[in-house]
Short mmCIF file of C-alpha atoms in Angstrom, two decimals:
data_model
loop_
_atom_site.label_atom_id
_atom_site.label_comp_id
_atom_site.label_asym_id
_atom_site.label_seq_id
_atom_site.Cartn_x
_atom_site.Cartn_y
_atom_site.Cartn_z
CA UNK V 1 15.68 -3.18 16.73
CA UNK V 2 12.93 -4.53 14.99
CA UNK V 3 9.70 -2.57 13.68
CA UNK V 4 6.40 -4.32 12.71
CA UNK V 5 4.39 -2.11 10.13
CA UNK V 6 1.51 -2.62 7.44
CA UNK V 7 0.93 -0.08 4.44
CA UNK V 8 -2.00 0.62 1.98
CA UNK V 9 -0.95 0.61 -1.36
CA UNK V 10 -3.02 2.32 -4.61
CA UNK V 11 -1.23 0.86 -7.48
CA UNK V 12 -2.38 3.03 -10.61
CA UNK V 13 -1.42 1.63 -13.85
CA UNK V 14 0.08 -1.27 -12.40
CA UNK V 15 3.29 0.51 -12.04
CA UNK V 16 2.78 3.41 -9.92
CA UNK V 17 2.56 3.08 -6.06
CA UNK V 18 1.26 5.86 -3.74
CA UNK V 19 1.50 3.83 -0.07
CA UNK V 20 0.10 5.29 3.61
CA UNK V 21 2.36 3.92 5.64
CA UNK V 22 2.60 2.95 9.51
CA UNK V 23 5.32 1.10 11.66
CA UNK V 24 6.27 0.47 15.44
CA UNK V 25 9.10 -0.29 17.15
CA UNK V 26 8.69 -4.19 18.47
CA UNK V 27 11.84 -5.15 20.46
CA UNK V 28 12.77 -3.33 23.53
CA UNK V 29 15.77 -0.94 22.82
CA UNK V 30 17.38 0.51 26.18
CA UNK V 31 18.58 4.31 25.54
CA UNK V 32 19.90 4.53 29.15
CA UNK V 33 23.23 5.03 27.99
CA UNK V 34 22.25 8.22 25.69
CA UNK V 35 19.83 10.16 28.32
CA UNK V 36 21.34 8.87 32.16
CA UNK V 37 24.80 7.44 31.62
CA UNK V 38 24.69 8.56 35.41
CA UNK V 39 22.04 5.85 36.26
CA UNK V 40 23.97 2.55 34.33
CA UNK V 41 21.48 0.20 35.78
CA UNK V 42 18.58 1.58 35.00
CA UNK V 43 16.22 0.85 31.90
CA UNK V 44 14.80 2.76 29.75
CA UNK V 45 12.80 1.60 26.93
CA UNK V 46 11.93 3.64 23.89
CA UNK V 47 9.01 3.50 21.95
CA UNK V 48 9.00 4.39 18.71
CA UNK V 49 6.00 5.28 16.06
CA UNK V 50 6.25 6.34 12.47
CA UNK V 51 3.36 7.48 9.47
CA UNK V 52 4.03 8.45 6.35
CA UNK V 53 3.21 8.33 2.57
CA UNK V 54 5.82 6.31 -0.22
CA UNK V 55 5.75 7.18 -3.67
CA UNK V 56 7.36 4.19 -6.22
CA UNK V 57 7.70 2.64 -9.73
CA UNK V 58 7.55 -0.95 -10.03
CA UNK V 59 9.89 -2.25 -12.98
CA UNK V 60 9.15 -5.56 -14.91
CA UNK V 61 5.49 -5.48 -13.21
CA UNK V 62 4.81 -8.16 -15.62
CA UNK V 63 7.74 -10.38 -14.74
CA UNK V 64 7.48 -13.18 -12.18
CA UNK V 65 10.34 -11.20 -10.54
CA UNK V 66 9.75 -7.27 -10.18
CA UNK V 67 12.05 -4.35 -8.38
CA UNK V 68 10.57 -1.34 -6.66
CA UNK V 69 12.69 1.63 -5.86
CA UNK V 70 10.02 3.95 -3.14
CA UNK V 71 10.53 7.10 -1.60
CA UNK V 72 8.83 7.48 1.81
CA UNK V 73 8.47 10.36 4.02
CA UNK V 74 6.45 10.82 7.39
CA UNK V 75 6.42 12.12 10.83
CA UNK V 76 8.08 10.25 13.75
CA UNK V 77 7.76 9.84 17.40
CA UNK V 78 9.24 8.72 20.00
CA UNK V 79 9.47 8.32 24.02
CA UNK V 80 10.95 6.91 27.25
CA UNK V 81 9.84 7.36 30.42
CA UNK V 82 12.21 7.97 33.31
CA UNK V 83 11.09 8.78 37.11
CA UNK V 84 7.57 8.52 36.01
CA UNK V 85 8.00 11.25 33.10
CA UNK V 86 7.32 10.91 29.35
CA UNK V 87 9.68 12.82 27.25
CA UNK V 88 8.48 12.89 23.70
CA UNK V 89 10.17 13.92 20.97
CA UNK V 90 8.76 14.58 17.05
CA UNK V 91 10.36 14.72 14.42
CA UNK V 92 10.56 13.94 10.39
CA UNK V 93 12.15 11.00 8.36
CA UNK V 94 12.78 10.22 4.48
CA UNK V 95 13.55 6.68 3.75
CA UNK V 96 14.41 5.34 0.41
CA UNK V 97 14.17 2.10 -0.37
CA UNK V 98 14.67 -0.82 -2.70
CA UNK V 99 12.26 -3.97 -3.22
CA UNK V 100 12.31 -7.03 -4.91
CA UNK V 101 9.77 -8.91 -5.33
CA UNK V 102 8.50 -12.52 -6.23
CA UNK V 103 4.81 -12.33 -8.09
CA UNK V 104 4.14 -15.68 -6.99
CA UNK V 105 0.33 -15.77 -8.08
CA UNK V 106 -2.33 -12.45 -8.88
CA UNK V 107 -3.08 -11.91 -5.58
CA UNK V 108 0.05 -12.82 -3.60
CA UNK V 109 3.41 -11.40 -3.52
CA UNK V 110 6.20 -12.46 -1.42
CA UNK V 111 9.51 -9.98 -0.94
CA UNK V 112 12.55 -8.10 0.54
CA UNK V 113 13.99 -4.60 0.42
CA UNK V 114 16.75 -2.49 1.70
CA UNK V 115 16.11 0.98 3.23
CA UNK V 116 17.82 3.93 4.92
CA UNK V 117 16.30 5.89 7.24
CA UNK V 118 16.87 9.17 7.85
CA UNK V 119 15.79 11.24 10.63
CA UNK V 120 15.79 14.91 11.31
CA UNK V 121 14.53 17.10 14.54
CA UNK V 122 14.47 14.26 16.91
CA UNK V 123 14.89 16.07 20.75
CA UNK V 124 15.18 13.73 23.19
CA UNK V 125 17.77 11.00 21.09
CA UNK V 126 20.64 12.02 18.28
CA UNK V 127 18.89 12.21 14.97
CA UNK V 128 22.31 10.70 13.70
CA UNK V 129 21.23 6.92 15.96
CA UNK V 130 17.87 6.63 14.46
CA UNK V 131 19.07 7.13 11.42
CA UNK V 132 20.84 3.88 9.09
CA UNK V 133 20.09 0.73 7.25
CA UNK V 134 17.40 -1.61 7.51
CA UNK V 135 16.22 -4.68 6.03
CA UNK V 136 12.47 -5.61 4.93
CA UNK V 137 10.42 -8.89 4.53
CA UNK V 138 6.93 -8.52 3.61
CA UNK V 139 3.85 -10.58 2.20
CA UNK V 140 1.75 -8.84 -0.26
CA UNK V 141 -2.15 -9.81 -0.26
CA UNK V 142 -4.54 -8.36 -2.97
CA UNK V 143 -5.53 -7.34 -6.72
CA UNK V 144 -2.19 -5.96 -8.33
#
C-alpha cells in the first residue's frame, strides 16, 4: 500500500527537528479476507489516516549528504464499509525511522528513509498487519 503525506518541520539549531505530521492511505487495499472470508468476492476497501508529531537529530547538517534518525508517534484511523456500515477503528502508532538526505541547494533537499511502523489498539484489523517496514521518498522545500 502506498500512503501520500506532507509534514511541518521546525528545525532549531539546524539540527533539531520537531515535525507535525499527516499521511493517507492512497492505493486501494482490500481487507475482505480479514473481516468476511465468508463473502470472497466482495470488496472492501480500507481507508486509512494517521497524525502525529516526530522528534529527530540531523547528523553532518553541514555536509552535502546528511542522515536523520526521527521518532514519530500519533493517532491512527481507519475504516471499511460493508452493507452500508462504517466500522472505525482508533488506535496509536510509533514509527522510527532513518533518512538520508541530499542538500542539493539552501532551500531544496531531495531524500529517502526507512521506517517501521508500529501499531497498537487497532479494533476492526490485527494491529500485527498494519504494523512493518516502509520505504520513504520525499522533496524538501524551504530555509534549513
Amino acid at each position: 500500500a502506498m500512503n501520500l503525506g506532507f509534514r511541518l518541520n521546525w528545525v532549531v539549531n539546524h539540527k533539531f527537528v520537531v515535525s507535525a505530521k499527516y499521511h493517507v492511505l492512497t492505493t486501494p487495499v482490500n481487507v475482505q479476507s480479514r473481516v468476511a472470508p465468508d463473502r470472497p468476492t466482495d470488496t472492501f476497501n480500507l481507508q486509512h489516516h494517521y497524525a502525529g508529531l516526530g522528534f529527530s537529530y540531523i547528523l553532518f547538517a553541514n555536509k552535502k549528504f546528511s542522515f536523520q534518525p526521527e521518532l514519530s508517534a500519533g493517532w491512527g484511523m481507519l475504516r471499511y464499509t460493508r452493507n452500508e456500515v462504517n466500522y472505525t477503528s482508533h488506535f496509536g502508532m510509533i514509527i522510527p525511522a532513518v533518512y538520508g538526505v541530499y542538500n542539493a541547494t539552501k532551500n531544496f533537499r531531495l531524500g529517502v528513509g526507512l521506517n517501521y511502523r508500529i501499531a497498537a489498539g487497532s479494533k476492526i484489523v490485527n494491529s500485527a498487519d498494519m504494523s512493518g517496514v516502509g520505504g520513504v521518498v520525499f522533496l524538501r522545500v524551504g530555509t534549513f
